[in-house]
Short mmCIF file of C-alpha atoms in Angstrom, two decimals:
data_model
loop_
_atom_site.label_atom_id
_atom_site.label_comp_id
_atom_site.label_asym_id
_atom_site.label_seq_id
_atom_site.Cartn_x
_atom_site.Cartn_y
_atom_site.Cartn_z
CA MET A 1 260.88 125.48 145.58
CA VAL A 2 262.17 127.08 142.38
CA MET A 3 265.28 125.41 140.99
CA SER A 4 268.37 127.34 139.92
CA PRO A 5 269.00 127.38 136.15
CA ARG A 6 271.91 124.90 136.45
CA ALA A 7 270.03 122.59 138.81
CA ARG A 8 267.09 122.53 136.38
CA VAL A 9 269.34 121.52 133.46
CA GLU A 10 271.20 118.91 135.51
CA ALA A 11 267.91 117.39 136.64
CA ALA A 12 266.74 117.02 133.02
CA LEU A 13 270.09 115.49 132.06
CA PHE A 14 270.73 113.17 135.00
CA GLY A 15 267.32 111.68 135.59
CA GLY A 16 265.88 114.10 138.07
CA ARG A 17 262.61 116.03 137.88
CA PRO A 18 263.11 119.65 136.85
CA ASP A 19 260.48 122.14 138.04
CA CYS A 20 259.91 123.16 134.42
CA VAL A 21 261.36 122.49 130.99
CA PRO A 22 264.83 124.10 130.88
CA PHE A 23 265.72 126.85 128.44
CA THR A 24 269.41 127.22 127.55
CA VAL A 25 271.50 129.57 125.40
CA TYR A 26 275.10 129.28 124.29
CA GLU A 27 277.33 131.84 126.01
CA SER A 28 278.12 133.49 122.64
CA HIS A 29 274.42 134.04 121.85
CA LEU A 30 273.53 136.03 124.95
CA PRO A 31 274.95 139.59 124.92
CA THR A 32 275.51 141.17 128.31
CA SER A 33 272.55 143.50 128.77
CA GLU A 34 269.57 144.44 130.90
CA VAL A 35 267.44 141.82 129.16
CA GLU A 36 270.14 139.17 129.64
CA ARG A 37 270.10 139.87 133.38
CA ARG A 38 266.28 139.58 133.41
CA LEU A 39 266.37 136.31 131.47
CA ARG A 40 268.87 134.78 133.90
CA ASN A 41 266.74 135.94 136.85
CA ASP A 42 263.78 134.22 135.21
CA GLY A 43 265.63 130.92 134.86
CA LEU A 44 267.48 130.90 131.55
CA CYS A 45 270.64 128.82 131.79
CA ILE A 46 273.86 129.64 129.95
CA VAL A 47 275.74 126.80 128.25
CA GLN A 48 279.34 127.65 128.97
CA ARG A 49 281.57 125.88 126.38
CA SER A 50 284.91 127.36 127.44
CA PRO A 51 287.55 127.17 128.67
CA ALA A 52 288.72 123.73 127.53
CA VAL A 53 289.57 121.07 130.06
CA TYR A 54 292.84 120.24 128.31
CA ALA A 55 295.82 122.06 126.93
CA VAL A 56 297.51 121.19 123.60
CA SER A 57 301.17 121.47 122.79
CA THR A 58 303.13 120.71 119.62
CA PRO A 59 306.83 120.65 120.60
CA HIS A 60 308.11 120.18 117.00
CA VAL A 61 305.59 122.41 115.20
CA THR A 62 305.36 126.20 115.32
CA GLU A 63 302.14 128.07 114.69
CA GLU A 64 301.86 131.69 113.55
CA GLU A 65 298.77 133.79 113.00
CA VAL A 66 298.63 136.88 110.81
CA HIS A 67 295.60 139.15 110.81
CA PHE A 68 294.83 141.25 107.72
CA ALA A 69 291.91 142.94 105.99
CA GLY A 70 290.55 141.54 102.76
CA PRO A 71 289.39 143.60 99.78
CA ASP A 72 285.86 143.58 101.18
CA GLY A 73 287.02 145.07 104.49
CA ASP A 74 286.41 141.88 106.52
CA GLU A 75 289.14 140.63 108.76
CA ARG A 76 291.13 137.52 107.72
CA VAL A 77 293.34 135.31 109.80
CA ARG A 78 296.11 133.33 108.13
CA THR A 79 297.46 130.47 110.23
CA VAL A 80 300.78 128.94 109.28
CA TRP A 81 302.20 125.69 110.71
CA ARG A 82 305.84 124.89 110.21
CA SER A 83 307.40 121.52 110.98
CA PRO A 84 310.25 119.30 109.77
CA ALA A 85 307.71 117.70 107.43
CA GLY A 86 306.82 120.96 105.72
CA GLU A 87 304.58 124.03 105.92
CA LEU A 88 300.81 124.24 106.02
CA SER A 89 298.53 127.27 105.96
CA ALA A 90 294.86 128.12 106.23
CA VAL A 91 292.77 131.29 105.95
CA HIS A 92 289.63 132.19 107.93
CA ARG A 93 287.38 135.12 107.16
CA ILE A 94 285.86 136.80 110.25
CA VAL A 95 282.45 138.35 109.59
CA PRO A 96 279.65 139.68 111.76
CA VAL A 97 276.42 137.69 111.76
CA GLY A 98 274.80 140.74 110.05
CA ARG A 99 275.78 144.10 108.65
CA SER A 100 273.90 146.49 110.97
CA ALA A 101 275.53 148.16 113.97
CA LEU A 102 273.38 145.98 116.24
CA ASP A 103 274.51 142.82 114.40
CA ARG A 104 278.14 143.78 115.05
CA VAL A 105 277.43 143.97 118.78
CA MET A 106 275.93 140.47 118.80
CA ALA A 107 278.52 138.07 117.45
CA TYR A 108 280.93 137.19 114.69
CA THR A 109 281.30 134.03 112.72
CA SER A 110 284.19 132.47 110.81
CA TRP A 111 284.33 131.13 107.26
CA ARG A 112 287.19 129.03 105.91
CA GLU A 113 288.59 130.45 102.70
CA ALA A 114 291.59 128.16 102.45
CA TYR A 115 292.16 124.73 104.06
CA PRO A 116 295.47 123.31 105.28
CA PHE A 117 295.27 120.47 102.74
CA LYS A 118 295.99 121.79 99.28
CA GLY A 119 296.94 118.47 97.64
CA PRO A 120 298.48 115.02 98.16
CA ALA A 121 301.88 116.52 99.05
CA ASP A 122 300.32 117.82 102.28
CA TYR A 123 299.48 114.44 103.80
CA GLU A 124 302.89 114.03 105.42
CA SER A 125 302.84 117.49 107.00
CA LEU A 126 299.31 116.99 108.33
CA GLU A 127 300.16 113.62 109.86
CA PHE A 128 303.26 115.07 111.46
CA LEU A 129 301.25 117.92 112.98
CA ILE A 130 298.62 115.52 114.33
CA ARG A 131 301.09 113.02 115.79
CA ASP A 132 303.12 115.81 117.34
CA ARG A 133 300.19 116.92 119.52
CA SER A 134 300.32 116.18 123.22
CA TYR A 135 297.55 116.88 125.72
CA SER A 136 297.55 117.65 129.40
CA PRO A 137 294.77 118.38 131.93
CA SER A 138 293.87 122.04 132.26
CA TYR A 139 291.18 122.00 134.92
CA GLU A 140 292.03 125.16 136.86
CA ASN A 141 290.61 127.65 134.37
CA PHE A 142 287.53 125.49 133.90
CA LEU A 143 286.92 125.37 137.63
CA ALA A 144 287.49 129.10 137.95
CA LYS A 145 284.96 129.81 135.22
CA ALA A 146 282.45 127.45 136.87
CA ASP A 147 282.91 129.26 140.16
CA LEU A 148 282.41 132.57 138.43
CA MET A 149 279.27 131.48 136.64
CA GLY A 150 277.77 129.70 139.67
CA ASP A 151 274.22 128.43 139.32
CA ASP A 152 273.59 130.53 136.16
CA ALA A 153 275.43 128.17 133.81
CA ILE A 154 276.03 124.55 132.94
CA MET A 155 279.71 123.90 132.11
CA ARG A 156 280.34 121.71 129.06
CA ALA A 157 283.52 120.09 127.87
CA ASN A 158 284.34 119.50 124.23
CA ILE A 159 286.23 116.57 122.72
CA GLY A 160 286.50 118.04 119.21
CA TYR A 161 285.31 116.82 115.87
CA GLU A 162 285.09 113.12 115.07
CA PRO A 163 288.23 112.18 113.04
CA LEU A 164 286.50 111.90 109.66
CA GLN A 165 284.54 115.07 110.32
CA GLU A 166 287.77 116.81 111.25
CA ILE A 167 289.16 115.91 107.83
CA LEU A 168 285.99 116.97 106.05
CA TYR A 169 285.38 120.27 107.88
CA ASN A 170 288.74 121.53 109.09
CA LEU A 171 291.44 119.99 106.89
CA MET A 172 290.14 119.51 103.38
CA GLY A 173 286.64 120.85 102.75
CA MET A 174 283.86 118.88 101.10
CA GLU A 175 284.96 118.95 97.45
CA THR A 176 288.57 117.99 98.15
CA PHE A 177 287.44 115.33 100.60
CA ALA A 178 285.24 113.74 97.88
CA VAL A 179 288.14 113.71 95.43
CA GLU A 180 290.55 112.18 97.96
CA TRP A 181 287.99 109.57 99.05
CA ALA A 182 287.58 108.55 95.42
CA GLU A 183 291.18 108.68 94.26
CA ARG A 184 293.43 108.21 97.32
CA ARG A 185 291.23 106.54 99.94
CA GLU A 186 293.97 104.37 101.40
CA ARG A 187 296.13 107.45 101.96
CA LEU A 188 293.22 109.40 103.41
CA MET A 189 292.50 106.59 105.83
CA ARG A 190 296.05 106.72 107.16
CA LEU A 191 295.31 110.37 108.07
CA TYR A 192 292.04 109.24 109.63
CA GLU A 193 293.85 106.67 111.79
CA ALA A 194 296.29 109.32 112.96
CA LEU A 195 293.33 111.41 114.13
CA VAL A 196 291.73 108.38 115.84
CA GLU A 197 294.91 107.96 117.85
CA ASP A 198 294.95 111.68 118.54
CA ARG A 199 291.41 111.62 119.97
CA ARG A 200 292.28 108.67 122.22
CA LYS A 201 294.69 110.93 124.05
CA VAL A 202 291.80 113.28 124.91
CA TYR A 203 289.17 110.83 126.20
CA PRO A 204 290.69 110.05 129.61
CA ILE A 205 291.46 113.74 130.27
CA VAL A 206 287.88 114.74 129.58
CA ALA A 207 286.54 111.80 131.59
CA ASP A 208 288.66 112.76 134.64
CA SER A 209 287.79 116.48 134.32
CA PRO A 210 285.35 118.44 136.50
CA ALA A 211 282.91 118.59 133.58
CA ARG A 212 279.82 116.39 134.00
CA ILE A 213 278.89 116.55 130.30
CA ALA A 214 280.93 116.60 127.09
CA ASN A 215 280.09 117.02 123.43
CA TYR A 216 281.79 115.03 120.66
CA GLY A 217 281.70 116.73 117.29
CA GLY A 218 278.53 116.76 115.29
CA ASN A 219 277.33 118.82 112.35
CA VAL A 220 277.01 115.49 110.51
CA SER A 221 275.42 116.06 107.10
CA PRO A 222 273.90 112.76 105.97
CA GLU A 223 273.86 113.95 102.36
CA VAL A 224 277.65 114.09 102.51
CA MET A 225 278.62 111.51 105.10
CA GLY A 226 276.10 108.80 104.18
CA LEU A 227 274.90 106.00 106.42
CA ARG A 228 277.72 103.51 105.75
CA ARG A 229 280.53 105.97 106.49
CA PHE A 230 278.62 107.17 109.58
CA GLU A 231 278.30 103.64 110.95
CA ASN A 232 281.86 102.59 110.05
CA TYR A 233 283.89 105.72 110.80
CA ILE A 234 281.86 107.97 113.10
CA VAL A 235 279.98 105.74 115.56
CA PRO A 236 283.06 103.69 116.66
CA ASN A 237 284.62 106.93 117.99
CA TYR A 238 281.50 107.64 120.05
CA GLU A 239 281.77 104.11 121.47
CA GLU A 240 285.36 104.65 122.58
CA ALA A 241 284.66 108.02 124.12
CA ALA A 242 281.53 106.82 125.91
CA GLU A 243 283.45 103.97 127.53
CA PHE A 244 285.68 106.48 129.29
CA LEU A 245 282.99 109.01 130.19
CA HIS A 246 280.43 106.51 131.38
CA ALA A 247 282.96 104.86 133.65
CA ARG A 248 283.23 108.27 135.44
CA GLY A 249 279.53 108.96 135.49
CA LYS A 250 279.75 111.58 132.72
CA LEU A 251 277.34 112.12 129.81
CA LEU A 252 278.25 112.14 126.15
CA GLY A 253 276.37 114.29 123.66
CA VAL A 254 276.56 115.03 119.96
CA HIS A 255 275.52 118.16 118.07
CA PHE A 256 273.08 116.71 115.51
CA ASP A 257 271.61 119.84 113.95
CA ALA A 258 271.09 118.69 110.35
CA ASN A 259 268.75 116.17 108.72
CA CYS A 260 268.79 113.00 110.83
CA ARG A 261 266.23 110.63 109.33
CA LEU A 262 268.82 108.62 107.39
CA LEU A 263 271.03 108.25 110.49
CA ALA A 264 268.29 107.88 113.07
CA SER A 265 268.60 104.13 113.65
CA ALA A 266 272.38 104.30 113.91
CA ILE A 267 272.13 107.21 116.36
CA ALA A 268 269.66 105.24 118.44
CA ARG A 269 272.14 102.35 118.74
CA ALA A 270 275.10 104.58 119.57
CA PRO A 271 276.08 105.04 123.24
CA ILE A 272 275.17 108.75 123.15
CA ASP A 273 273.33 110.11 126.16
CA TYR A 274 271.94 113.33 124.73
CA ILE A 275 271.14 114.57 121.25
CA GLU A 276 272.16 118.21 121.37
CA ALA A 277 271.01 120.91 118.96
CA PHE A 278 268.51 118.65 117.19
CA THR A 279 266.46 121.06 115.13
CA PRO A 280 262.93 119.92 114.39
CA ALA A 281 261.01 120.41 111.19
CA PRO A 282 260.45 122.69 109.33
CA ASP A 283 264.20 123.17 109.46
CA THR A 284 265.11 119.46 109.03
CA ASP A 285 263.50 116.24 107.91
CA MET A 286 262.25 115.05 111.32
CA THR A 287 259.66 116.44 113.67
CA LEU A 288 260.21 116.46 117.38
CA ALA A 289 257.52 113.75 117.77
CA GLU A 290 259.44 111.58 115.27
CA ALA A 291 262.67 112.16 117.17
CA ARG A 292 261.04 111.12 120.40
CA GLN A 293 259.85 107.93 118.75
CA ALA A 294 263.21 107.23 117.12
CA TRP A 295 265.26 107.88 120.27
CA PRO A 296 263.14 106.92 123.25
CA ASN A 297 266.20 106.37 125.44
CA LYS A 298 268.04 109.58 124.56
CA ILE A 299 267.83 112.99 126.17
CA LEU A 300 266.64 115.52 123.58
CA TRP A 301 268.29 118.91 123.94
CA ILE A 302 266.89 120.70 120.92
CA ASN A 303 267.61 123.92 119.12
CA PHE A 304 264.54 126.12 118.75
CA PRO A 305 263.92 126.09 114.95
CA SER A 306 265.90 128.95 113.48
CA SER A 307 263.41 129.58 110.66
CA ILE A 308 260.81 130.65 113.20
CA HIS A 309 262.79 133.52 114.73
CA LEU A 310 261.49 136.11 112.25
CA GLU A 311 257.84 135.18 112.87
CA PRO A 312 255.53 137.30 115.10
CA LEU A 313 255.81 136.69 118.83
CA ASP A 314 252.48 134.91 118.98
CA VAL A 315 253.85 132.35 116.49
CA ILE A 316 257.03 132.02 118.56
CA ALA A 317 254.80 131.23 121.58
CA ASP A 318 252.63 128.80 119.62
CA VAL A 319 255.66 126.90 118.26
CA THR A 320 257.04 126.59 121.79
CA ARG A 321 253.71 125.15 122.92
CA GLN A 322 253.72 122.75 119.99
CA LEU A 323 257.23 121.56 120.87
CA LEU A 324 256.03 120.93 124.45
CA ARG A 325 253.11 118.86 123.16
CA GLU A 326 255.35 116.79 120.90
CA ALA A 327 257.89 116.23 123.67
CA ALA A 328 255.30 115.33 126.32
CA PRO A 329 255.68 114.21 129.05
CA CYS A 330 258.79 116.43 128.64
CA ASP A 331 261.11 114.36 130.79
CA ARG A 332 264.67 114.33 129.51
CA PHE A 333 263.85 117.33 127.32
CA LEU A 334 265.47 120.77 127.01
CA ILE A 335 265.05 123.65 124.61
CA GLY A 336 268.16 125.63 123.63
CA ILE A 337 269.49 128.27 121.33
CA THR A 338 272.50 126.87 119.44
CA GLU A 339 272.40 128.97 116.26
CA ASP A 340 272.60 132.71 115.50
CA VAL A 341 269.37 134.66 116.16
CA PRO A 342 268.74 137.97 114.32
CA ALA A 343 270.13 140.77 116.46
CA HIS A 344 266.86 142.70 116.45
CA ARG A 345 264.81 139.70 117.61
CA TRP A 346 266.72 137.79 120.28
CA ARG A 347 265.46 139.81 123.26
CA GLU A 348 261.76 139.43 122.49
CA ASN A 349 262.06 135.86 121.24
CA TYR A 350 264.04 134.54 124.22
CA GLN A 351 261.62 136.16 126.66
CA THR A 352 258.62 134.71 124.84
CA ILE A 353 260.04 131.18 124.80
CA LEU A 354 261.09 131.36 128.41
CA HIS A 355 257.66 132.70 129.51
CA VAL A 356 255.89 129.73 127.87
CA LEU A 357 258.30 127.25 129.46
CA ASN A 358 258.01 128.88 132.89
CA THR A 359 254.24 128.67 132.78
CA GLU A 360 253.01 125.82 130.62
CA GLY A 361 256.32 123.93 130.81
CA ARG A 362 255.92 123.51 134.58
CA GLU A 363 252.87 121.35 134.21
CA LEU A 364 254.59 118.96 131.77
CA SER A 365 258.07 118.53 133.28
#
């Protein structure tokens, strides 16, 4: 009997036996179209990452967004937070993944042009904003979306970035983070502790939610984070989250899409159930076979290597077969699309990958 897309993914994640290796795509990387319908009919599973399972409120902080066009014609969004501790602002640039008309149909991405943290005077305002946050369950919209998607999608909750990653990616940026780590580390760590407490408010809500799987941050760059910081300030947060989720029978995953060799042993020891978006060589410093060896007890939910998407279709098929060979016997293994794919290639590429998995992937699952 042929499994539904969701059942196939859940079997791979929860210790069952899928009828073939699952193929998944983020909801934002699958434009509604005739090919999209055909792909879903053939077994592709959508990874639905919204809506969130919790609502956030800041009773003593107001937030305002202003949309405007920059000199290059791209849209910008300026967000301003006002509180008794002061005012913060950030600017995001909204750009299509490409410049052609077809690219603009596919998707948009966002680049930070200005971070909330501009200098040491902003620590107090940031801490006030973080400590002012309160969280409440928001399961109704999640359940409604799950009912709408049915067996075509796996619903996934999101905890947010790890506290130190939140500072690095969303609050300061890499250069400012490096300066603050070197010159005002004690002050930066007080901000980190405020975010640790903030995340602790989220864990029980996610654990009690209808979601069976949840991601916690990721995008960890070992060249920036380093092994010691990863072990001391990233992994402990996974441990706390996993305690809540595992007590409710839920799975915890992390989006490790960068080089992982330096962090591989620490990742192996962490209570993470699935490694999501792992991208094999040639895009990173580990092959899939090496990842299997490094993490024998983890589920590998990989991203099909982005660098291959411009190759001929026979190469796309051959790379898919090579991934199957390296992952064999292909239990606890899924192939996904977690990054942008060129707008003129996604239809042919997705169909080629799925065809290989539906034929040769059935024998190995």
